[in-house]
mmCIF file of C-alpha atoms and ligand atoms in Angstrom:
data_model
loop_
_atom_site.group_PDB
_atom_site.id
_atom_site.type_symbol
_atom_site.label_atom_id
_atom_site.label_comp_id
_atom_site.label_asym_id
_atom_site.label_seq_id
_atom_site.Cartn_x
_atom_site.Cartn_y
_atom_site.Cartn_z
ATOM 1 C CA TRP O 29 0.326 -0.042 0.298
ATOM 2 C CA LYS O 30 0.708 3.542 -0.389
ATOM 3 C CA THR O 31 1.592 5.910 2.584
ATOM 4 C CA LEU O 32 1.587 9.505 2.673
ATOM 5 C CA ASP O 33 5.059 9.716 1.701
ATOM 6 C CA ASP O 34 3.534 8.714 -1.830
ATOM 7 C CA MET O 35 0.811 11.158 -1.797
ATOM 8 C CA GLU O 36 0.597 14.366 -3.467
ATOM 9 C CA LEU O 37 -0.790 16.482 -0.456
ATOM 10 C CA ASN O 38 0.068 20.047 -1.318
ATOM 11 C CA GLY O 39 -2.920 22.256 -1.136
ATOM 12 C CA LYS O 40 -5.426 18.901 -0.967
ATOM 13 C CA ARG O 41 -8.109 18.290 1.375
ATOM 14 C CA VAL O 42 -7.100 15.014 3.355
ATOM 15 C CA LEU O 43 -9.879 12.403 4.849
ATOM 16 C CA VAL O 44 -8.373 10.742 7.188
ATOM 17 C CA ARG O 45 -10.070 7.864 9.175
ATOM 18 C CA VAL O 46 -8.721 8.355 12.933
ATOM 19 C CA ASP O 47 -9.846 5.606 15.634
ATOM 20 C CA ILE O 48 -10.269 8.409 18.691
ATOM 21 C CA ASN O 49 -13.069 6.037 20.464
ATOM 22 C CA VAL O 50 -11.098 7.011 24.120
ATOM 23 C CA PRO O 51 -12.543 6.690 27.456
ATOM 24 C CA VAL O 52 -14.316 9.697 28.525
ATOM 25 C CA ALA O 53 -15.663 10.616 32.238
ATOM 26 C CA ASP O 54 -17.588 13.850 32.838
ATOM 27 C CA GLY O 55 -16.351 15.318 29.199
ATOM 28 C CA VAL O 56 -12.910 14.402 30.216
ATOM 29 C CA VAL O 57 -10.615 12.603 28.248
ATOM 30 C CA THR O 58 -9.050 9.718 30.948
ATOM 31 C CA ASP O 59 -7.022 7.919 28.462
ATOM 32 C CA ASP O 60 -5.438 10.072 25.587
ATOM 33 C CA THR O 61 -3.139 7.096 23.959
ATOM 34 C CA ARG O 62 -5.420 6.831 20.869
ATOM 35 C CA ILE O 63 -5.027 10.688 20.459
ATOM 36 C CA GLN O 64 -1.718 11.078 21.312
ATOM 37 C CA ARG O 65 -0.655 8.349 18.568
ATOM 38 C CA ILE O 66 -2.530 10.641 15.065
ATOM 39 C CA VAL O 67 -0.389 13.071 16.307
ATOM 40 C CA PRO O 68 2.502 12.217 13.866
ATOM 41 C CA THR O 69 0.082 11.822 10.534
ATOM 42 C CA VAL O 70 -1.693 15.475 10.976
ATOM 43 C CA ARG O 71 1.342 16.912 11.741
ATOM 44 C CA ASP O 72 2.802 15.446 8.484
ATOM 45 C CA ILE O 73 -0.685 16.017 6.461
ATOM 46 C CA LEU O 74 0.168 20.134 7.593
ATOM 47 C CA ALA O 75 3.685 20.263 7.351
ATOM 48 C CA ALA O 76 2.906 19.174 3.713
ATOM 49 C CA ASN O 77 0.389 22.240 3.091
ATOM 50 C CA GLY O 78 -2.211 19.077 3.186
ATOM 51 C CA LYS O 79 -5.516 20.003 4.880
ATOM 52 C CA PRO O 80 -6.798 17.075 7.364
ATOM 53 C CA ILE O 81 -9.783 16.699 7.727
ATOM 54 C CA LEU O 82 -11.002 13.917 10.217
ATOM 55 C CA LEU O 83 -13.358 10.801 10.215
ATOM 56 C CA ALA O 84 -14.044 8.706 13.176
ATOM 57 C CA HIS O 85 -16.819 6.636 15.235
ATOM 58 C CA PHE O 86 -17.052 7.052 18.820
ATOM 59 C CA GLY O 87 -18.893 4.592 21.116
ATOM 60 C CA ARG O 88 -21.832 2.330 19.353
ATOM 61 C CA PRO O 89 -24.672 4.664 18.711
ATOM 62 C CA LYS O 90 -26.364 2.632 16.498
ATOM 63 C CA GLY O 91 -27.369 5.197 13.653
ATOM 64 C CA GLU O 92 -29.236 7.620 16.132
ATOM 65 C CA ARG O 93 -27.701 11.157 17.231
ATOM 66 C CA VAL O 94 -26.874 10.523 20.669
ATOM 67 C CA ALA O 95 -25.558 13.535 22.560
ATOM 68 C CA GLU O 96 -23.084 11.880 24.600
ATOM 69 C CA MET O 97 -21.692 10.124 21.568
ATOM 70 C CA SER O 98 -21.024 13.372 19.941
ATOM 71 C CA LEU O 99 -17.470 13.731 18.460
ATOM 72 C CA ARG O 100 -17.483 17.588 19.541
ATOM 73 C CA GLN O 101 -16.553 17.072 22.819
ATOM 74 C CA LEU O 102 -13.300 16.014 21.535
ATOM 75 C CA VAL O 103 -11.965 19.047 19.930
ATOM 76 C CA PRO O 104 -10.133 20.526 22.792
ATOM 77 C CA ALA O 105 -7.913 17.391 23.566
ATOM 78 C CA LEU O 106 -7.530 17.730 20.022
ATOM 79 C CA GLU O 107 -6.602 20.967 19.383
ATOM 80 C CA THR O 108 -4.140 20.512 22.840
ATOM 81 C CA ALA O 109 -2.609 17.391 21.217
ATOM 82 C CA PHE O 110 -2.164 18.911 17.988
ATOM 83 C CA GLY O 111 -1.423 22.477 18.770
ATOM 84 C CA THR O 112 -3.660 23.523 16.011
ATOM 85 C CA PRO O 113 -7.616 25.089 15.447
ATOM 86 C CA VAL O 114 -9.629 22.071 15.543
ATOM 87 C CA ARG O 115 -13.354 23.338 13.725
ATOM 88 C CA PHE O 116 -16.064 20.710 14.193
ATOM 89 C CA ALA O 117 -18.691 19.768 11.815
ATOM 90 C CA ASP O 118 -22.241 18.431 12.741
ATOM 91 C CA ASP O 119 -22.276 15.312 10.377
ATOM 92 C CA CYS O 120 -20.123 13.666 8.417
ATOM 93 C CA VAL O 121 -21.486 14.226 4.604
ATOM 94 C CA GLY O 122 -23.670 16.650 3.478
ATOM 95 C CA ALA O 123 -23.969 20.926 2.900
ATOM 96 C CA GLU O 124 -22.741 22.151 6.050
ATOM 97 C CA ALA O 125 -19.691 19.618 5.875
ATOM 98 C CA GLU O 126 -18.489 20.302 2.096
ATOM 99 C CA ALA O 127 -19.208 23.890 3.429
ATOM 100 C CA ALA O 128 -16.731 23.207 6.055
ATOM 101 C CA ALA O 129 -13.911 21.069 4.139
ATOM 102 C CA ALA O 130 -13.752 24.039 1.033
ATOM 103 C CA SER O 131 -13.387 26.954 3.748
ATOM 104 C CA LEU O 132 -10.680 24.754 5.901
ATOM 105 C CA GLY O 133 -7.692 27.523 6.193
ATOM 106 C CA ALA O 134 -3.858 26.582 6.083
ATOM 107 C CA GLY O 135 -3.099 25.032 9.325
ATOM 108 C CA GLU O 136 -6.091 24.185 10.484
ATOM 109 C CA VAL O 137 -8.182 20.716 10.914
ATOM 110 C CA LEU O 138 -11.472 19.711 10.569
ATOM 111 C CA LEU O 139 -13.273 17.250 12.760
ATOM 112 C CA LEU O 140 -16.205 15.737 10.967
ATOM 113 C CA GLU O 141 -18.977 14.669 13.784
ATOM 114 C CA ASN O 142 -19.608 10.641 14.499
ATOM 115 C CA THR O 143 -19.626 8.207 11.334
ATOM 116 C CA ARG O 144 -21.708 5.660 12.915
ATOM 117 C CA PHE O 145 -24.553 8.507 13.748
ATOM 118 C CA HIS O 146 -25.618 7.237 10.014
ATOM 119 C CA THR O 147 -26.870 3.621 10.129
ATOM 120 C CA GLU O 148 -25.348 2.975 6.948
ATOM 121 C CA GLU O 149 -22.022 3.611 8.123
ATOM 122 C CA THR O 150 -21.583 -0.069 9.739
ATOM 123 C CA LYS O 151 -23.045 -1.454 6.398
ATOM 124 C CA ASN O 152 -20.159 -0.315 4.612
ATOM 125 C CA SER O 153 -22.647 1.484 2.321
ATOM 126 C CA VAL O 154 -21.092 3.193 -0.735
ATOM 127 C CA PRO O 155 -23.300 5.597 -1.374
ATOM 128 C CA LEU O 156 -22.656 6.865 2.449
ATOM 129 C CA ALA O 157 -18.991 6.677 1.809
ATOM 130 C CA GLN O 158 -20.133 8.488 -2.288
ATOM 131 C CA GLY O 159 -21.322 11.260 0.487
ATOM 132 C CA MET O 160 -17.679 11.590 2.065
ATOM 133 C CA ALA O 161 -15.679 11.185 -0.413
ATOM 134 C CA LYS O 162 -17.068 14.330 -1.505
ATOM 135 C CA LEU O 163 -15.323 16.251 0.957
ATOM 136 C CA GLY O 164 -11.683 15.089 -0.052
ATOM 137 C CA ASP O 165 -9.028 14.550 -2.603
ATOM 138 C CA VAL O 166 -7.098 12.023 -0.861
ATOM 139 C CA TYR O 167 -7.820 9.254 1.757
ATOM 140 C CA CYS O 168 -5.179 8.225 4.475
ATOM 141 C CA ASN O 169 -6.373 5.584 7.283
ATOM 142 C CA ASP O 170 -4.598 5.562 10.271
ATOM 143 C CA ALA O 171 -7.109 3.768 12.009
ATOM 144 C CA PHE O 172 -5.380 0.624 12.497
ATOM 145 C CA SER O 173 -7.751 -0.544 16.181
ATOM 146 C CA ALA O 174 -11.161 0.086 13.600
ATOM 147 C CA ALA O 175 -9.736 -1.810 10.701
ATOM 148 C CA HIS O 176 -11.153 -5.052 11.117
ATOM 149 C CA ARG O 177 -14.692 -3.580 10.316
ATOM 150 C CA ALA O 178 -15.529 -3.332 6.802
ATOM 151 C CA HIS O 179 -17.529 0.216 7.996
ATOM 152 C CA SER O 180 -18.340 3.207 5.111
ATOM 153 C CA SER O 181 -15.586 5.361 6.528
ATOM 154 C CA THR O 182 -12.892 2.224 6.814
ATOM 155 C CA GLU O 183 -13.706 0.196 3.895
ATOM 156 C CA ALA O 184 -15.442 1.481 1.038
ATOM 157 C CA LEU O 185 -13.902 4.878 0.885
ATOM 158 C CA ALA O 186 -10.684 3.524 0.801
ATOM 159 C CA ARG O 187 -12.055 2.659 -2.509
ATOM 160 C CA LEU O 188 -13.066 5.837 -4.091
ATOM 161 C CA LEU O 189 -10.350 8.175 -3.830
ATOM 162 C CA PRO O 190 -6.168 7.671 -4.016
ATOM 163 C CA ALA O 191 -5.665 6.297 -0.674
ATOM 164 C CA CYS O 192 -2.681 5.247 1.662
ATOM 165 C CA ALA O 193 -1.728 4.526 5.243
ATOM 166 C CA GLY O 194 -1.452 6.921 7.644
ATOM 167 C CA ARG O 195 2.111 7.078 10.326
ATOM 168 C CA LEU O 196 -0.047 4.848 12.908
ATOM 169 C CA MET O 197 -1.274 2.544 10.714
ATOM 170 C CA GLN O 198 2.300 2.043 9.531
ATOM 171 C CA GLN O 199 3.752 1.249 12.656
ATOM 172 C CA GLU O 200 1.304 -0.767 14.300
ATOM 173 C CA LEU O 201 1.778 -3.127 11.073
ATOM 174 C CA SER O 202 5.380 -3.044 10.963
ATOM 175 C CA ALA O 203 5.495 -4.077 15.025
ATOM 176 C CA LEU O 204 3.215 -6.221 15.189
ATOM 177 C CA GLU O 205 4.813 -8.075 12.444
ATOM 178 C CA ALA O 206 8.359 -7.470 13.722
ATOM 179 C CA ALA O 207 7.465 -9.228 17.802
ATOM 180 C CA LEU O 208 4.484 -11.609 16.256
ATOM 181 C CA GLY O 209 5.142 -12.241 13.026
ATOM 182 C CA ALA O 210 7.748 -15.116 13.245
ATOM 183 C CA PRO O 211 7.518 -14.973 17.284
ATOM 184 C CA ASN O 212 10.954 -16.966 19.503
ATOM 185 C CA ARG O 213 9.291 -19.367 21.859
ATOM 186 C CA PRO O 214 8.046 -20.231 23.743
ATOM 187 C CA VAL O 215 4.683 -18.098 23.156
ATOM 188 C CA THR O 216 2.233 -16.936 25.673
ATOM 189 C CA ALA O 217 -0.374 -15.542 25.301
ATOM 190 C CA VAL O 218 -2.462 -13.834 28.410
ATOM 191 C CA VAL O 219 -6.220 -13.079 27.431
ATOM 192 C CA GLY O 220 -8.934 -11.627 29.682
ATOM 193 C CA GLY O 221 -11.815 -9.422 30.036
ATOM 194 C CA ALA O 222 -15.160 -10.166 30.590
ATOM 195 C CA LYS O 223 -16.648 -12.469 27.865
ATOM 196 C CA VAL O 224 -16.132 -15.577 26.333
ATOM 197 C CA SER O 225 -18.779 -15.198 23.688
ATOM 198 C CA THR O 226 -16.800 -12.144 22.044
ATOM 199 C CA LYS O 227 -13.311 -14.023 22.186
ATOM 200 C CA LEU O 228 -14.266 -17.490 21.011
ATOM 201 C CA ASP O 229 -13.037 -17.683 17.669
ATOM 202 C CA LEU O 230 -9.756 -16.125 19.175
ATOM 203 C CA LEU O 231 -8.978 -18.322 22.054
ATOM 204 C CA GLY O 232 -10.361 -21.376 19.333
ATOM 205 C CA ASN O 233 -7.218 -20.008 16.927
ATOM 206 C CA LEU O 234 -4.565 -19.436 19.750
ATOM 207 C CA ILE O 235 -4.091 -22.225 21.080
ATOM 208 C CA GLU O 236 -3.175 -23.770 17.966
ATOM 209 C CA LYS O 237 -0.582 -20.679 17.671
ATOM 210 C CA VAL O 238 0.786 -20.357 21.394
ATOM 211 C CA ASP O 239 2.277 -23.035 23.979
ATOM 212 C CA TYR O 240 0.869 -21.091 27.190
ATOM 213 C CA LEU O 241 -2.726 -19.329 27.392
ATOM 214 C CA VAL O 242 -3.598 -17.602 29.869
ATOM 215 C CA ILE O 243 -6.754 -17.081 30.907
ATOM 216 C CA GLY O 244 -8.179 -14.184 32.996
ATOM 217 C CA GLY O 245 -10.799 -11.831 34.316
ATOM 218 C CA GLY O 246 -14.770 -12.624 34.059
ATOM 219 C CA MET O 247 -13.586 -15.488 30.898
ATOM 220 C CA ALA O 248 -11.847 -17.336 33.451
ATOM 221 C CA ASN O 249 -15.257 -18.326 35.028
ATOM 222 C CA THR O 250 -16.589 -19.565 32.550
ATOM 223 C CA PHE O 251 -13.857 -22.420 32.049
ATOM 224 C CA LEU O 252 -14.197 -23.006 35.776
ATOM 225 C CA VAL O 253 -17.496 -23.889 35.136
ATOM 226 C CA ALA O 254 -17.016 -25.880 32.136
ATOM 227 C CA LYS O 255 -14.590 -28.035 34.763
ATOM 228 C CA GLY O 256 -17.470 -28.741 36.778
ATOM 229 C CA ILE O 257 -16.587 -25.983 39.366
ATOM 230 C CA ASP O 258 -19.134 -23.584 40.900
ATOM 231 C CA VAL O 259 -18.504 -19.885 40.775
ATOM 232 C CA GLY O 260 -21.180 -18.590 42.864
ATOM 233 C CA LYS O 261 -22.249 -15.489 41.926
ATOM 234 C CA SER O 262 -19.219 -14.455 39.728
ATOM 235 C CA LEU O 263 -20.111 -13.216 36.119
ATOM 236 C CA ALA O 264 -19.826 -16.527 33.856
ATOM 237 C CA GLU O 265 -21.714 -17.272 30.772
ATOM 238 C CA HIS O 266 -23.472 -20.456 31.227
ATOM 239 C CA ALA O 267 -24.757 -21.004 27.604
ATOM 240 C CA MET O 268 -20.355 -21.176 26.797
ATOM 241 C CA THR O 269 -19.273 -23.679 28.896
ATOM 242 C CA ASP O 270 -19.853 -26.495 26.840
ATOM 243 C CA THR O 271 -17.637 -24.526 23.930
ATOM 244 C CA ALA O 272 -15.162 -23.746 26.687
ATOM 245 C CA ALA O 273 -14.976 -27.595 27.394
ATOM 246 C CA GLU O 274 -14.229 -28.048 23.853
ATOM 247 C CA ILE O 275 -11.281 -25.758 24.094
ATOM 248 C CA LEU O 276 -9.565 -27.061 26.579
ATOM 249 C CA ASN O 277 -10.077 -30.632 25.035
ATOM 250 C CA LYS O 278 -8.675 -28.875 21.699
ATOM 251 C CA ALA O 279 -5.644 -27.626 23.840
ATOM 252 C CA GLU O 280 -4.724 -31.430 25.420
ATOM 253 C CA SER O 281 -4.478 -32.536 21.414
ATOM 254 C CA THR O 282 -2.364 -29.029 20.052
ATOM 255 C CA GLY O 283 -0.077 -29.414 23.014
ATOM 256 C CA CYS O 284 -1.105 -25.625 24.432
ATOM 257 C CA THR O 285 -1.059 -25.312 28.315
ATOM 258 C CA ILE O 286 -3.588 -23.327 29.601
ATOM 259 C CA ILE O 287 -3.593 -21.830 32.327
ATOM 260 C CA LEU O 288 -6.434 -21.025 34.685
ATOM 261 C CA PRO O 289 -6.550 -19.499 38.288
ATOM 262 C CA ARG O 290 -5.635 -21.532 41.005
ATOM 263 C CA ASP O 291 -6.448 -19.582 43.944
ATOM 264 C CA ILE O 292 -9.073 -17.016 43.681
ATOM 265 C CA VAL O 293 -10.264 -13.088 45.677
ATOM 266 C CA VAL O 294 -13.429 -12.709 46.013
ATOM 267 C CA ALA O 295 -15.952 -10.478 47.779
ATOM 268 C CA GLU O 296 -19.589 -10.368 47.845
ATOM 269 C CA ALA O 297 -20.194 -6.878 46.507
ATOM 270 C CA PHE O 298 -18.731 -5.344 43.090
ATOM 271 C CA GLU O 299 -17.328 -2.903 44.807
ATOM 272 C CA ALA O 300 -14.069 -0.822 45.416
ATOM 273 C CA ASN O 301 -12.426 -2.061 48.478
ATOM 274 C CA ALA O 302 -15.109 -4.742 49.052
ATOM 275 C CA PRO O 303 -14.393 -6.963 51.791
ATOM 276 C CA HIS O 304 -12.501 -9.836 50.398
ATOM 277 C CA GLN O 305 -10.730 -12.838 50.605
ATOM 278 C CA VAL O 306 -8.275 -15.134 48.804
ATOM 279 C CA LEU O 307 -9.882 -19.115 48.535
ATOM 280 C CA PRO O 308 -8.441 -21.817 46.793
ATOM 281 C CA ALA O 309 -10.681 -21.756 42.959
ATOM 282 C CA ASP O 310 -12.947 -24.522 43.127
ATOM 283 C CA GLN O 311 -14.308 -23.200 46.920
ATOM 284 C CA CYS O 312 -15.855 -19.677 45.794
ATOM 285 C CA PRO O 313 -19.045 -19.666 47.992
ATOM 286 C CA ALA O 314 -22.189 -19.835 46.662
ATOM 287 C CA ASP O 315 -22.982 -15.410 47.497
ATOM 288 C CA ALA O 316 -19.547 -14.048 46.712
ATOM 289 C CA MET O 317 -18.085 -12.812 43.094
ATOM 290 C CA ILE O 318 -14.812 -13.881 41.712
ATOM 291 C CA LEU O 319 -13.144 -10.190 40.783
ATOM 292 C CA ASP O 320 -9.585 -10.930 40.666
ATOM 293 C CA ALA O 321 -6.505 -13.992 40.689
ATOM 294 C CA GLY O 322 -5.039 -14.943 43.983
ATOM 295 C CA PRO O 323 -1.691 -14.680 44.456
ATOM 296 C CA GLU O 324 -0.664 -18.222 43.623
ATOM 297 C CA SER O 325 -2.435 -17.787 40.490
ATOM 298 C CA VAL O 326 -0.051 -14.752 39.966
ATOM 299 C CA ALA O 327 2.781 -16.732 40.976
ATOM 300 C CA ALA O 328 1.921 -19.371 38.214
ATOM 301 C CA VAL O 329 1.395 -16.969 35.802
ATOM 302 C CA SER O 330 5.070 -15.232 36.632
ATOM 303 C CA GLU O 331 6.668 -18.483 36.132
ATOM 304 C CA VAL O 332 4.743 -19.174 32.755
ATOM 305 C CA LEU O 333 6.425 -15.804 31.714
ATOM 306 C CA GLU O 334 9.886 -16.770 33.100
ATOM 307 C CA ASN O 335 9.630 -19.895 30.705
ATOM 308 C CA SER O 336 8.795 -17.254 27.808
ATOM 309 C CA GLN O 337 10.170 -15.792 25.117
ATOM 310 C CA THR O 338 7.278 -14.002 23.682
ATOM 311 C CA LEU O 339 4.395 -12.458 25.467
ATOM 312 C CA ILE O 340 0.698 -11.502 23.961
ATOM 313 C CA TRP O 341 -1.727 -9.958 25.997
ATOM 314 C CA ASN O 342 -4.876 -8.506 25.872
ATOM 315 C CA GLY O 343 -7.568 -8.415 28.565
ATOM 316 C CA PRO O 344 -7.009 -7.754 32.448
ATOM 317 C CA LEU O 345 -6.774 -10.760 34.949
ATOM 318 C CA GLY O 346 -9.447 -9.197 37.162
ATOM 319 C CA ALA O 347 -11.920 -6.509 37.638
ATOM 320 C CA PHE O 348 -8.851 -3.692 37.322
ATOM 321 C CA GLU O 349 -10.904 -0.948 37.390
ATOM 322 C CA LEU O 350 -11.542 -1.585 41.349
ATOM 323 C CA THR O 351 -8.796 -1.422 43.991
ATOM 324 C CA PRO O 352 -7.667 -3.643 45.303
ATOM 325 C CA PHE O 353 -8.857 -5.858 42.969
ATOM 326 C CA ASP O 354 -6.412 -4.941 40.137
ATOM 327 C CA ALA O 355 -3.660 -6.479 41.857
ATOM 328 C CA ALA O 356 -3.111 -9.797 39.922
ATOM 329 C CA THR O 357 -2.949 -7.793 36.932
ATOM 330 C CA ASN O 358 -0.762 -5.152 38.253
ATOM 331 C CA ALA O 359 1.485 -7.853 39.295
ATOM 332 C CA ALA O 360 1.407 -10.138 36.367
ATOM 333 C CA ALA O 361 2.145 -6.582 34.692
ATOM 334 C CA LEU O 362 5.023 -5.979 36.386
ATOM 335 C CA LYS O 363 7.046 -9.075 35.994
ATOM 336 C CA ALA O 364 6.166 -8.528 31.887
ATOM 337 C CA ALA O 365 8.023 -5.296 31.975
ATOM 338 C CA GLU O 366 10.953 -6.299 34.278
ATOM 339 C CA LEU O 367 11.645 -9.331 32.116
ATOM 340 C CA THR O 368 11.468 -7.432 29.197
ATOM 341 C CA ARG O 369 14.084 -4.663 30.575
ATOM 342 C CA ASP O 370 15.966 -7.412 30.824
ATOM 343 C CA GLY O 371 16.019 -8.697 27.177
ATOM 344 C CA LYS O 372 14.217 -11.877 28.190
ATOM 345 C CA LEU O 373 10.633 -11.327 26.908
ATOM 346 C CA THR O 374 9.424 -9.678 23.844
ATOM 347 C CA SER O 375 5.815 -7.987 25.012
ATOM 348 C CA VAL O 376 3.061 -7.188 22.963
ATOM 349 C CA ALA O 377 -0.071 -5.873 24.575
ATOM 350 C CA GLY O 378 -3.112 -4.277 22.906
ATOM 351 C CA GLY O 379 -7.280 -3.502 23.955
ATOM 352 C CA GLY O 380 -8.523 -0.322 25.662
ATOM 353 C CA ASP O 381 -8.790 -1.836 29.052
ATOM 354 C CA THR O 382 -5.368 -3.142 28.602
ATOM 355 C CA VAL O 383 -3.745 -0.733 27.846
ATOM 356 C CA ALA O 384 -5.229 1.572 30.645
ATOM 357 C CA ALA O 385 -4.342 -1.408 32.924
ATOM 358 C CA LEU O 386 -0.642 -1.354 32.125
ATOM 359 C CA ASN O 387 -0.551 2.656 31.931
ATOM 360 C CA ALA O 388 -2.049 2.847 35.670
ATOM 361 C CA SER O 389 0.648 -0.528 36.749
ATOM 362 C CA GLY O 390 3.468 1.403 35.344
ATOM 363 C CA ALA O 391 4.328 -1.350 33.515
ATOM 364 C CA ALA O 392 3.654 0.644 30.033
ATOM 365 C CA ALA O 393 6.724 2.227 29.316
ATOM 366 C CA ASP O 394 8.457 -1.247 29.301
ATOM 367 C CA PHE O 395 6.488 -3.313 27.386
ATOM 368 C CA SER O 396 7.696 -4.184 23.854
ATOM 369 C CA TYR O 397 5.255 -2.481 21.904
ATOM 370 C CA ILE O 398 1.669 -1.451 22.939
ATOM 371 C CA SER O 399 -1.048 -1.652 20.210
ATOM 372 C CA THR O 400 -3.936 0.917 20.062
ATOM 373 C CA ALA O 401 -5.899 -1.399 18.949
ATOM 374 C CA GLY O 402 -8.296 -4.143 20.920
ATOM 375 C CA GLY O 403 -10.429 -6.545 18.621
ATOM 376 C CA ALA O 404 -7.980 -5.638 15.284
ATOM 377 C CA PHE O 405 -4.962 -6.820 16.851
ATOM 378 C CA LEU O 406 -6.296 -10.098 18.208
ATOM 379 C CA GLU O 407 -8.001 -10.630 14.466
ATOM 380 C CA TRP O 408 -4.243 -9.796 12.673
ATOM 381 C CA MET O 409 -2.923 -12.170 15.640
ATOM 382 C CA GLU O 410 -5.511 -14.622 14.042
ATOM 383 C CA GLY O 411 -4.110 -14.363 11.052
ATOM 384 C CA LYS O 412 -7.684 -12.842 9.463
ATOM 385 C CA ALA O 413 -7.274 -9.996 6.604
ATOM 386 C CA LEU O 414 -8.610 -6.806 8.051
ATOM 387 C CA PRO O 415 -11.296 -5.144 5.232
ATOM 388 C CA GLY O 416 -9.377 -1.738 6.355
ATOM 389 C CA VAL O 417 -6.108 -2.393 5.541
ATOM 390 C CA ALA O 418 -7.182 -5.019 2.368
ATOM 391 C CA ALA O 419 -8.674 -2.327 0.623
ATOM 392 C CA LEU O 420 -5.724 0.150 1.086
ATOM 393 C CA VAL O 421 -3.541 -2.798 -1.008
ATOM 394 C CA ARG O 422 -4.781 -1.827 -4.859
HETATM 395 C C1 3PG X 526 -11.829 -0.214 19.123
HETATM 396 O O1 3PG X 526 -12.452 0.485 20.415
HETATM 397 O O2 3PG X 526 -11.265 -1.428 19.667
HETATM 398 C C2 3PG X 526 -12.536 0.650 18.248
HETATM 399 O O3 3PG X 526 -12.492 1.869 17.808
HETATM 400 C C3 3PG X 526 -13.172 -0.473 17.356
HETATM 401 O O4 3PG X 526 -15.129 0.036 18.007
HETATM 402 P P1 3PG X 526 -16.209 -1.124 18.017
HETATM 403 O O5 3PG X 526 -15.490 -2.434 18.564
HETATM 404 O O6 3PG X 526 -17.178 -0.246 18.504
HETATM 405 O O7 3PG X 526 -15.970 -1.892 16.356
#
């Protein structure tokens, strides 16, 4: 595919698909990693005298104009990050957007409203993409983390204008390829988070590719249930236990060792600082829920990491947003960071929650590479073609 270096940008309106789907609380961006990482693309376009026009989604509004999902609220954070004025258009297509794009001044950036306010966006509608294409002369996709979606702004639009990859897209693909294209073995994957159902295909595919698979978070509970263990009030997907059992069986035949929690931290309420105790994994009381993995589990993960050359991490090991149930995630992250610092491990992490957890523990700085992507990172790891990347290759 082409990069910004291959495009004529002087005086051109450059439609840049970015992923600024960042966490916001009370109107304040709580983790601006994704915003910081698109700065080089915007700066390079401005430096070449191009006019960046940003297209992005925010949340999952399903075609409704949901006020809390307006991208207008990100204008101040973007202006700070880019150090340049950011104008805003209330829609990503139509007369107002076209007028704003046409009158964009030198050194200015235009942000268009949430593409998902149009229901056609997620259907990869060509007419919607044609409306977007009217706003620009060149298309640049810098949203690796949304590249697993075949949507109008990530796929159809790339086929309507001269298209290229942005700096972050280039960096993500080359860093992942360098670390994980032909990984040094043993390879360990740590996969956590709430639901097995959203990562099912991934788990099934991963056990064929990795030597150790550490399963954590709410997802681990479903596997405990599959092993006949009562998990009390814990989050678990009881409808998925047969599938979890199949994954456990398949892992045995592929030689992948699955690591489930040996001990658990349980509490009666899903609250920060809820009274809690550490118990063996098969002894969760009926009125309690598992909120974290215990110290023995952390020791087991640490041992696996010490025996590994490559780590792929997506998803926290416990309810990391509630102290002290972030303990297992933090301890394992710091262990991985230490091994990476000592040159013994190549560590790659991705996913919004994971990056927030690694930032909070202070481990992120020592990881070999932090991807801005969650779902796209996982699909890349599975070896699936990403529609947003495929559309750039012409
Ligand atoms: C993400 O946050 O992983 C990306 O922005 C994609 O969001 P989506 O899962 O709502 O498509």
